[in-house]
Coordinates of C-alpha atoms and ligand atoms in Angstrom, one line a residue:
M20 CA 66.1 -49.7 -21.1
D21 CA 66.8 -49.8 -17.2
S22 CA 66.9 -46.7 -15.6
D23 CA 67.4 -47.8 -12.1
G24 CA 70.2 -50.3 -12.2
D25 CA 68.0 -53.6 -11.4
G26 CA 68.7 -54.9 -14.5
I27 CA 65.0 -55.1 -15.9
G28 CA 63.7 -52.4 -18.4
D29 CA 61.3 -49.7 -17.0
L30 CA 59.0 -46.9 -18.1
D31 CA 61.6 -44.2 -17.2
G32 CA 64.2 -45.8 -19.3
I33 CA 62.0 -46.1 -22.4
R34 CA 61.0 -42.4 -21.9
Q35 CA 64.8 -41.8 -22.1
R36 CA 65.1 -43.6 -25.2
L37 CA 62.2 -42.2 -27.4
D38 CA 64.5 -40.3 -29.6
H39 CA 65.6 -43.7 -30.9
L40 CA 62.2 -44.4 -31.8
V41 CA 61.8 -40.9 -33.5
E42 CA 65.1 -41.4 -35.3
L43 CA 64.1 -44.8 -36.5
G44 CA 60.8 -43.6 -37.9
V45 CA 58.2 -45.6 -36.1
G46 CA 54.8 -43.9 -35.5
A47 CA 53.6 -46.0 -32.4
L48 CA 55.2 -48.0 -29.6
W49 CA 53.4 -50.9 -28.0
L50 CA 54.7 -52.1 -24.4
S51 CA 54.1 -55.4 -23.4
P52 CA 52.0 -55.7 -19.9
I53 CA 53.3 -52.9 -17.3
F54 CA 50.6 -53.7 -14.8
A55 CA 50.8 -54.9 -11.3
S56 CA 51.7 -58.4 -11.3
P57 CA 53.5 -61.1 -9.6
M58 CA 55.1 -61.7 -12.9
A59 CA 54.6 -65.4 -13.0
D60 CA 54.4 -64.9 -16.8
F61 CA 56.3 -61.7 -17.1
G62 CA 53.3 -59.3 -16.7
Y63 CA 50.9 -61.7 -18.7
D64 CA 49.3 -62.2 -15.5
V65 CA 47.7 -59.1 -14.0
A66 CA 46.9 -58.4 -10.4
D67 CA 45.4 -54.9 -10.7
Y68 CA 44.5 -53.6 -14.5
C69 CA 44.9 -49.9 -13.6
A70 CA 48.0 -49.9 -11.6
I71 CA 51.8 -49.9 -12.7
D72 CA 53.9 -52.6 -11.6
P73 CA 56.9 -51.2 -9.1
L74 CA 59.3 -53.1 -11.3
F75 CA 58.6 -50.7 -14.0
G76 CA 57.9 -47.5 -12.3
D77 CA 54.8 -45.6 -11.0
M78 CA 51.7 -43.9 -12.5
A79 CA 53.6 -40.6 -12.7
A80 CA 56.2 -42.4 -14.6
F81 CA 53.7 -43.6 -17.1
D82 CA 51.9 -40.3 -17.5
A83 CA 55.4 -38.6 -18.3
L84 CA 56.2 -41.3 -20.8
L85 CA 52.7 -40.8 -22.6
T86 CA 53.2 -37.3 -22.4
E87 CA 56.5 -37.2 -23.9
A88 CA 55.8 -39.9 -26.5
H89 CA 52.8 -37.8 -27.6
G90 CA 55.0 -34.8 -27.7
R91 CA 57.3 -36.4 -30.4
G92 CA 54.7 -37.5 -32.3
L93 CA 54.6 -41.0 -31.4
K94 CA 51.3 -43.0 -30.3
L95 CA 51.7 -45.3 -27.2
L96 CA 49.6 -48.6 -27.3
L97 CA 49.2 -50.9 -24.4
D98 CA 49.0 -54.7 -24.0
F99 CA 45.5 -55.6 -22.7
V100 CA 45.3 -59.2 -21.0
P101 CA 41.7 -59.7 -20.6
N102 CA 41.3 -63.8 -21.2
H103 CA 42.8 -64.3 -17.6
S104 CA 44.2 -62.5 -14.6
S105 CA 46.8 -63.3 -12.0
D106 CA 45.5 -65.7 -9.3
Q107 CA 46.6 -63.0 -7.0
H108 CA 44.1 -60.8 -8.3
P109 CA 41.4 -59.6 -5.6
W110 CA 38.8 -60.8 -8.0
F111 CA 40.1 -64.3 -8.2
A112 CA 40.6 -64.1 -4.4
E113 CA 37.1 -63.6 -3.9
S114 CA 36.0 -66.3 -6.5
R115 CA 37.9 -69.1 -5.1
S116 CA 36.9 -68.2 -1.5
S117 CA 33.6 -70.2 -1.7
R118 CA 31.1 -71.7 -4.2
D119 CA 28.6 -69.0 -3.4
N120 CA 30.9 -66.1 -3.4
P121 CA 29.2 -63.3 -5.8
R122 CA 32.5 -63.7 -7.9
R123 CA 32.4 -67.1 -8.0
D124 CA 31.2 -67.1 -11.6
W125 CA 33.8 -64.4 -12.9
Y126 CA 36.3 -67.3 -13.7
I127 CA 35.4 -70.7 -14.9
W128 CA 34.7 -73.4 -12.3
H129 CA 33.6 -76.9 -12.7
D130 CA 33.0 -79.8 -10.6
P131 CA 35.7 -82.5 -11.3
A132 CA 35.0 -85.6 -13.6
P133 CA 33.3 -88.7 -11.9
D134 CA 37.0 -90.3 -11.6
G135 CA 37.9 -86.8 -9.8
G136 CA 40.1 -85.9 -12.5
P137 CA 39.7 -82.5 -14.5
P138 CA 36.3 -81.7 -16.2
N139 CA 37.5 -82.3 -19.6
N140 CA 40.7 -82.8 -21.8
W141 CA 41.7 -79.4 -22.4
Q142 CA 45.4 -78.7 -22.1
S143 CA 47.5 -75.6 -20.9
N144 CA 49.6 -73.8 -23.6
F145 CA 52.3 -74.0 -20.9
G146 CA 52.0 -77.8 -20.3
G147 CA 49.7 -80.2 -18.5
S148 CA 45.8 -79.9 -17.9
A149 CA 44.3 -76.8 -18.1
W150 CA 42.1 -77.3 -14.9
T151 CA 43.6 -77.0 -11.5
L152 CA 41.7 -78.2 -8.3
D153 CA 40.9 -75.9 -5.6
E154 CA 40.9 -78.4 -2.8
A155 CA 39.0 -75.9 -0.5
T156 CA 35.9 -75.7 -2.6
G157 CA 36.3 -79.3 -4.3
Q158 CA 36.0 -77.8 -7.9
Y159 CA 38.2 -77.1 -10.9
Y160 CA 39.2 -73.8 -12.5
H161 CA 40.1 -73.6 -15.9
H162 CA 43.7 -71.7 -17.1
A163 CA 44.8 -71.9 -20.8
F164 CA 48.1 -70.9 -19.5
L165 CA 49.7 -71.1 -16.1
A166 CA 47.6 -72.2 -12.9
A167 CA 48.6 -68.8 -11.7
Q168 CA 46.7 -67.4 -14.8
P169 CA 42.9 -68.3 -14.3
D170 CA 40.7 -67.7 -17.3
L171 CA 38.0 -65.2 -16.6
N172 CA 34.6 -66.1 -17.6
W173 CA 33.5 -63.7 -20.5
R174 CA 30.0 -65.2 -20.7
N175 CA 29.3 -63.3 -17.2
P176 CA 28.2 -59.5 -18.2
A177 CA 29.8 -58.1 -15.0
V178 CA 33.1 -59.3 -16.3
R179 CA 32.7 -57.5 -19.5
A180 CA 31.8 -54.5 -17.8
A181 CA 34.4 -54.5 -15.4
M182 CA 36.9 -54.9 -18.0
A183 CA 35.2 -52.1 -20.5
D184 CA 36.0 -50.0 -17.5
T185 CA 39.5 -50.8 -17.3
L186 CA 39.8 -50.1 -21.1
R187 CA 38.0 -46.5 -20.4
F188 CA 40.4 -45.9 -17.4
W189 CA 43.4 -46.1 -19.9
L190 CA 41.6 -44.5 -22.9
D191 CA 40.7 -41.5 -20.7
K192 CA 44.5 -41.1 -19.7
G193 CA 45.0 -40.7 -23.6
V194 CA 46.7 -44.1 -24.5
D195 CA 46.0 -44.6 -28.5
G196 CA 44.9 -48.3 -28.4
F197 CA 45.7 -51.8 -27.0
R198 CA 47.2 -55.0 -28.6
V199 CA 44.6 -57.7 -27.0
D200 CA 46.5 -60.7 -25.8
V201 CA 45.1 -64.0 -26.9
I202 CA 41.9 -62.7 -28.1
W203 CA 40.7 -65.6 -29.7
H204 CA 40.6 -67.5 -26.4
L205 CA 38.0 -65.4 -24.8
I206 CA 35.0 -67.5 -25.0
K207 CA 35.1 -71.2 -24.7
D208 CA 32.6 -73.7 -25.6
A209 CA 29.4 -73.6 -23.0
G210 CA 29.3 -77.0 -22.7
L211 CA 33.1 -77.6 -22.0
R212 CA 33.0 -80.2 -24.5
D213 CA 36.4 -82.6 -25.0
N214 CA 38.6 -81.3 -27.9
P215 CA 39.2 -84.2 -30.6
P216 CA 42.6 -85.6 -30.6
N217 CA 45.1 -84.0 -33.0
P218 CA 46.1 -86.7 -35.6
G219 CA 49.5 -85.0 -36.1
Y220 CA 50.7 -85.2 -32.6
A221 CA 54.0 -86.7 -31.9
P222 CA 55.3 -87.6 -28.4
G223 CA 57.7 -85.0 -27.2
Q224 CA 55.8 -82.0 -28.6
P225 CA 54.1 -79.5 -26.2
D226 CA 50.9 -80.9 -24.5
I227 CA 48.9 -78.2 -26.0
Q228 CA 49.1 -80.2 -29.5
R229 CA 47.6 -83.2 -28.2
Y230 CA 44.3 -82.0 -29.2
L231 CA 42.7 -79.7 -31.8
Q232 CA 41.7 -76.8 -30.2
L233 CA 38.0 -77.0 -31.4
H234 CA 36.1 -76.3 -28.2
S235 CA 38.4 -74.2 -26.1
A236 CA 38.9 -71.1 -28.4
D237 CA 37.7 -69.6 -31.5
Q238 CA 34.1 -69.6 -30.7
P239 CA 31.2 -68.1 -32.7
E240 CA 30.4 -65.8 -29.6
V241 CA 33.8 -64.6 -29.5
H242 CA 32.8 -61.8 -32.1
E243 CA 29.9 -60.4 -30.0
V244 CA 32.8 -59.7 -27.1
I245 CA 34.9 -58.3 -29.6
A246 CA 32.5 -56.1 -30.9
E247 CA 31.9 -54.7 -27.2
L248 CA 35.3 -54.2 -26.7
R249 CA 35.2 -52.3 -30.1
G250 CA 32.2 -50.1 -28.9
V251 CA 34.6 -49.1 -26.2
I252 CA 37.3 -48.0 -28.4
E253 CA 34.7 -46.2 -30.6
E254 CA 33.9 -44.1 -27.7
Y255 CA 37.0 -42.2 -28.4
D256 CA 38.6 -40.7 -31.4
G257 CA 41.3 -42.2 -33.4
R258 CA 42.1 -45.3 -31.1
L259 CA 43.3 -48.6 -32.3
L260 CA 42.5 -52.3 -31.5
I261 CA 44.7 -55.0 -32.5
G262 CA 44.4 -58.7 -31.7
E263 CA 46.8 -61.4 -30.9
I264 CA 45.4 -64.3 -33.0
Y265 CA 47.0 -67.5 -34.2
L266 CA 44.5 -69.1 -36.4
P267 CA 44.6 -70.4 -40.0
L268 CA 44.0 -67.4 -42.6
E269 CA 40.0 -68.1 -43.1
R270 CA 39.5 -68.1 -39.4
L271 CA 41.8 -65.1 -38.8
M272 CA 40.0 -63.0 -41.2
T273 CA 36.9 -63.3 -39.3
Y274 CA 38.3 -61.2 -36.6
Y275 CA 37.8 -58.0 -38.8
G276 CA 34.3 -58.4 -38.0
Q277 CA 31.1 -57.4 -39.7
D278 CA 30.4 -53.7 -40.3
N279 CA 33.5 -52.5 -38.3
A280 CA 32.8 -54.5 -35.3
G281 CA 36.0 -56.6 -35.0
V282 CA 39.4 -55.3 -34.1
H283 CA 41.1 -53.0 -36.5
L284 CA 44.1 -55.3 -37.0
P285 CA 43.9 -59.0 -36.3
F286 CA 47.6 -59.8 -36.1
N287 CA 49.2 -61.6 -39.3
F288 CA 51.8 -63.9 -38.2
Q289 CA 51.9 -65.8 -41.6
L290 CA 55.6 -64.4 -42.0
I291 CA 56.9 -65.5 -38.7
Q292 CA 55.6 -69.3 -39.5
A293 CA 56.5 -69.5 -42.9
P294 CA 59.3 -71.3 -44.3
W295 CA 61.9 -68.7 -45.8
H296 CA 61.4 -69.5 -49.6
A297 CA 60.7 -66.9 -52.4
G298 CA 57.7 -68.8 -53.9
G299 CA 56.1 -69.8 -50.6
I300 CA 56.3 -66.3 -49.4
A301 CA 54.9 -64.8 -52.5
A302 CA 51.9 -67.3 -52.3
L303 CA 51.2 -66.4 -48.7
I304 CA 51.1 -62.8 -49.6
D305 CA 48.8 -63.3 -52.6
E306 CA 46.6 -65.4 -50.2
Y307 CA 46.7 -62.9 -47.5
E308 CA 45.7 -60.1 -50.0
A309 CA 43.1 -62.0 -51.6
A310 CA 41.5 -63.0 -48.4
L311 CA 41.1 -59.7 -46.9
P312 CA 37.8 -58.5 -46.2
P313 CA 36.3 -55.4 -48.1
G314 CA 37.9 -52.4 -46.3
G315 CA 40.1 -54.8 -44.0
W316 CA 43.4 -53.2 -43.7
P317 CA 46.7 -55.4 -43.8
N318 CA 49.1 -55.8 -41.2
W319 CA 52.7 -57.7 -40.9
V320 CA 54.8 -59.0 -38.3
L321 CA 58.1 -60.7 -38.7
S322 CA 59.0 -61.5 -34.9
N323 CA 57.8 -60.8 -31.6
H324 CA 58.4 -61.8 -27.8
D325 CA 57.2 -65.4 -28.1
Q326 CA 58.9 -66.5 -31.3
P327 CA 62.4 -66.8 -32.6
R328 CA 63.7 -63.7 -33.8
I329 CA 64.2 -63.1 -37.4
A330 CA 68.0 -62.8 -37.5
A331 CA 67.9 -66.1 -35.6
R332 CA 65.7 -67.6 -38.3
V333 CA 66.9 -66.7 -41.5
G334 CA 70.6 -65.2 -40.6
E335 CA 71.6 -61.7 -40.6
A336 CA 71.8 -61.5 -44.3
Q337 CA 68.5 -62.6 -45.2
A338 CA 67.0 -60.6 -42.2
R339 CA 68.0 -57.3 -44.1
I340 CA 65.9 -58.8 -47.0
A341 CA 63.1 -59.6 -44.4
A342 CA 63.1 -56.3 -43.2
M343 CA 63.0 -55.0 -46.8
L344 CA 60.0 -56.9 -47.1
L345 CA 58.3 -55.9 -43.9
L346 CA 58.5 -52.3 -44.5
T347 CA 57.4 -52.2 -48.3
L348 CA 54.3 -54.4 -48.0
R349 CA 50.9 -52.9 -47.9
G350 CA 49.5 -52.2 -44.6
T351 CA 50.9 -51.6 -41.3
P352 CA 54.1 -53.4 -40.3
T353 CA 55.0 -54.4 -36.7
L354 CA 58.8 -54.3 -36.0
Y355 CA 60.1 -56.0 -32.8
Y356 CA 62.6 -54.2 -30.6
G357 CA 66.1 -54.9 -31.5
D358 CA 65.5 -56.5 -34.9
E359 CA 66.6 -53.2 -36.1
I360 CA 70.2 -53.9 -35.0
G361 CA 69.9 -57.6 -35.9
I362 CA 69.6 -59.1 -32.7
A363 CA 69.5 -63.0 -33.0
D364 CA 69.7 -65.9 -30.8
V365 CA 71.0 -65.6 -27.2
T366 CA 72.2 -69.0 -25.5
I367 CA 70.0 -69.5 -22.4
L368 CA 71.5 -72.2 -20.0
P369 CA 69.0 -74.3 -18.3
D370 CA 69.9 -72.6 -15.1
Q371 CA 69.2 -69.2 -16.7
A372 CA 65.7 -69.9 -17.9
Q373 CA 62.9 -67.5 -16.9
D374 CA 60.1 -68.4 -19.5
P375 CA 57.5 -70.4 -17.4
A376 CA 56.5 -72.4 -20.5
A377 CA 60.2 -73.6 -21.2
I378 CA 60.5 -74.2 -17.6
N379 CA 57.4 -76.4 -17.3
E380 CA 58.2 -78.2 -20.7
P381 CA 61.8 -78.3 -21.0
G382 CA 62.9 -79.6 -24.5
A383 CA 59.5 -79.1 -26.1
S384 CA 58.6 -75.5 -25.9
F385 CA 60.7 -72.7 -27.6
N386 CA 62.4 -70.7 -24.9
R387 CA 61.0 -67.4 -25.4
D388 CA 64.0 -66.2 -23.2
R389 CA 65.7 -66.4 -26.6
A390 CA 63.9 -63.5 -28.2
R391 CA 63.7 -61.3 -25.1
S392 CA 67.1 -60.4 -24.6
P393 CA 67.9 -56.7 -23.6
M394 CA 68.1 -54.0 -26.4
Q395 CA 72.0 -53.2 -27.0
W396 CA 72.4 -49.5 -26.9
S397 CA 76.1 -48.9 -26.9
P398 CA 79.5 -50.9 -26.1
D399 CA 79.2 -49.6 -22.6
P400 CA 78.9 -52.5 -19.9
G401 CA 75.6 -54.0 -19.8
G402 CA 74.9 -52.8 -23.4
G403 CA 74.0 -49.4 -22.2
F404 CA 70.7 -51.3 -21.2
S405 CA 71.4 -51.3 -17.4
N406 CA 74.1 -50.2 -15.0
G407 CA 73.4 -53.4 -13.2
E408 CA 73.3 -57.0 -14.6
P409 CA 70.9 -57.3 -17.4
W410 CA 67.9 -59.7 -16.7
L411 CA 68.7 -61.9 -19.5
P412 CA 72.3 -62.3 -21.2
L413 CA 73.1 -60.0 -24.1
T414 CA 74.3 -61.5 -27.6
T415 CA 77.9 -62.5 -27.7
D416 CA 78.7 -59.6 -30.1
W417 CA 76.9 -56.6 -28.1
Q418 CA 79.8 -54.8 -28.2
T419 CA 79.6 -54.0 -31.8
R420 CA 75.8 -55.0 -32.2
N421 CA 74.4 -51.8 -30.6
V422 CA 72.7 -48.7 -31.6
A423 CA 75.7 -46.2 -31.0
S424 CA 77.9 -48.5 -33.1
Q425 CA 75.4 -49.1 -35.7
A426 CA 74.5 -45.4 -36.0
D427 CA 77.8 -44.6 -37.3
E428 CA 77.8 -47.1 -40.1
D429 CA 76.3 -46.4 -43.3
A430 CA 75.5 -50.1 -44.3
S431 CA 74.3 -51.0 -40.6
M432 CA 71.1 -52.8 -40.1
L433 CA 70.0 -49.7 -38.4
A434 CA 70.9 -47.6 -41.1
L435 CA 68.7 -49.9 -43.3
H436 CA 65.9 -49.9 -41.1
R437 CA 65.8 -46.0 -40.8
A438 CA 66.2 -45.5 -44.7
L439 CA 63.2 -47.9 -45.2
L440 CA 61.3 -46.2 -42.6
R441 CA 62.2 -42.6 -44.0
L442 CA 61.2 -43.9 -47.7
R443 CA 57.9 -45.3 -46.1
Q444 CA 57.2 -42.0 -44.5
A445 CA 57.8 -40.0 -47.6
E446 CA 56.0 -42.3 -50.1
P447 CA 52.3 -42.9 -48.9
T448 CA 52.4 -45.3 -52.0
L449 CA 54.4 -47.6 -49.8
R450 CA 52.0 -47.5 -47.1
S451 CA 48.7 -47.9 -49.1
G452 CA 49.3 -48.6 -52.7
D453 CA 48.0 -51.6 -54.3
Y454 CA 50.2 -54.7 -54.1
R455 CA 50.9 -56.6 -57.5
R456 CA 53.3 -59.6 -57.6
V457 CA 55.6 -59.8 -60.5
D458 CA 57.4 -62.9 -61.7
A459 CA 61.1 -62.0 -61.8
G460 CA 62.8 -65.6 -61.4
E461 CA 63.4 -68.5 -59.4
G462 CA 64.5 -67.3 -55.8
L463 CA 63.1 -64.0 -56.2
L464 CA 60.2 -62.0 -54.9
A465 CA 59.1 -59.0 -57.0
Y466 CA 56.1 -56.7 -56.7
R467 CA 55.1 -53.6 -57.6
R468 CA 53.4 -51.1 -55.0
G469 CA 50.9 -48.6 -56.8
P470 CA 52.3 -47.4 -60.3
T471 CA 55.4 -45.8 -59.0
I472 CA 57.3 -48.2 -56.6
A473 CA 58.8 -51.9 -57.3
V474 CA 60.6 -54.2 -55.0
V475 CA 62.9 -57.0 -55.9
L476 CA 64.0 -59.0 -53.1
N477 CA 66.8 -62.1 -53.6
L478 CA 65.6 -64.5 -50.9
S479 CA 68.7 -66.6 -51.6
S480 CA 72.3 -66.2 -51.0
E481 CA 73.1 -67.1 -54.7
A482 CA 73.2 -64.6 -57.4
R483 CA 69.9 -64.7 -59.7
A484 CA 69.1 -63.8 -62.9
L485 CA 66.5 -61.0 -63.0
T486 CA 63.7 -61.1 -65.6
L487 CA 61.8 -58.0 -65.0
P488 CA 59.0 -56.5 -67.0
T489 CA 59.6 -53.7 -69.6
G490 CA 60.9 -50.1 -68.1
W491 CA 62.1 -51.6 -64.8
Q492 CA 65.5 -52.0 -66.0
D493 CA 65.4 -47.7 -66.4
A494 CA 64.1 -47.5 -62.9
D495 CA 65.7 -45.3 -60.2
I496 CA 67.3 -47.4 -57.3
L497 CA 66.0 -45.8 -54.1
L498 CA 67.5 -48.3 -51.8
T499 CA 69.5 -51.5 -51.6
A500 CA 69.4 -54.0 -49.0
S501 CA 73.1 -54.2 -48.7
G502 CA 73.6 -50.5 -48.8
A503 CA 75.6 -50.9 -52.0
D504 CA 75.5 -48.0 -54.7
L505 CA 74.3 -49.3 -57.7
A506 CA 74.0 -47.3 -60.9
R507 CA 71.6 -49.1 -62.6
V508 CA 69.5 -52.0 -62.2
P509 CA 71.7 -55.2 -62.7
D510 CA 71.0 -58.2 -64.8
M511 CA 72.2 -60.4 -62.1
L512 CA 71.1 -59.5 -58.4
P513 CA 73.5 -60.8 -55.8
G514 CA 72.8 -63.2 -53.1
D515 CA 70.8 -61.6 -50.1
E516 CA 70.3 -58.5 -52.2
G517 CA 67.0 -56.3 -52.3
L518 CA 66.2 -53.2 -54.5
V519 CA 63.4 -50.8 -53.8
L520 CA 62.9 -49.0 -57.1
R521 CA 61.1 -45.8 -58.5
L522 CA 59.7 -47.1 -61.9
P523 CA 59.8 -44.7 -65.0
E524 CA 56.2 -43.6 -66.0
M525 CA 54.5 -46.0 -68.1
A526 CA 56.7 -49.0 -67.0
A527 CA 54.6 -52.2 -67.3
Ligands
GLC10 C1 50.0 -64.3 -25.3 C2 51.5 -63.6 -25.1 C3 52.4 -64.3 -24.3 C4 51.7 -64.8 -22.9 C5 50.5 -65.5 -23.4 C6 49.6 -65.7 -22.0 O1 50.5 -65.5 -26.2 O2 52.0 -62.9 -26.1 O3 53.6 -63.8 -24.2 O4 52.6 -65.8 -22.2 O5 49.7 -64.7 -24.2 O6 49.1 -64.6 -21.6

């Protein structure tokens, strides 16, 4: 929500819309980076970790947001970006100023290869080499993302101490925790060895796919660093650490750490990446549940600011089923803004592209702008988001797809999200009751949550025969995905329909 008409969302704008979050029924709000930044990568290039960028407001606006969020019972999480800073950060200015500057070793510098090229074959996630030559000092610096995002050297204890202090700065203010950006990247191979070629690479794919990221990320020592970050969090009561981690399941699970020394929630992106088929989704939930370490609390994510939106991937009808899935699984769900009204893709013409990844590798990367279009609040001009020109286009159906319009419709996407979240608040079983899968038939995903709640989802658009355990037919229907009023559990579940049931006692 933009409060000052510049077309860009800001802190006062979010504060004005907190009631939406309360009515929706979420418990916490995660903000993508709001820190001082030249915005080479939309704030994921931080020039001052303890200042608010003027685009979004000032520290008074932040304090007001935090106070009002807490006053409404909402927690507030910030986005901590420790792997890299902006090249405009004073630390980097000092580091690049000379080879013997005391902060030289705060970043990752290396002499050129014998042919003058980069020190190794590591690729940037945003295309091209992950090394840029600093002509003045004759060495290359490493950047896993843009050249404007130099990687900090987390092997240097001074970097760790400075970063711990930035966490304390925000924790002292009362923020409830952090989502930590690319946490699995923090430590790289001490010898900076080449990555092995990726046998699955095909020309035309993003450069980052050329090699397997064996030495440039997910190193064993990263867990020591995370234990230190967790230690800082533990200096305070009731704060949360979430890690952004794109890794296969077995690797992901290691980020829970030994003896509570990892992140509380290693983001689980499997639903984002999985093909949308009942059998595959059922298997991945089983595998995830089985792989959790003792005491590891699950979490689920359907969309985020880097990936195609759920409604764009599976279509609006299945996006309702996806919402029902996300909000009835065990653990903490993360809902991406706008998914609650079913925002799908927006078309971004080449000259409208803002995402640096898409600009660097046109055609190869997903243009993340397509998942970042402004929230649509009302049928007013600018979708009620801004009095000015919104920084990215709205969806073509914004005049009907908005919070105000959907708030009046019983069967809207918004109504479904509100009902699901209300149910989740009322039924502790939905949050923490055990998860047990049930075979209900082809195309269907069915499970029991604790002894009392059951969920049956049709992941196809065709009606499917239900073969349910004894007693389920006599269940009360608490919610339907379509909003239809059903008197009893049907024998055939319509396409794109889902049910949340309260089981009669003694149901199998
Ligand atoms: C993470 C963020 C993404 C950003 C990148 C570099 O993946 O989610 O938006 O571009 O890190 O910081």
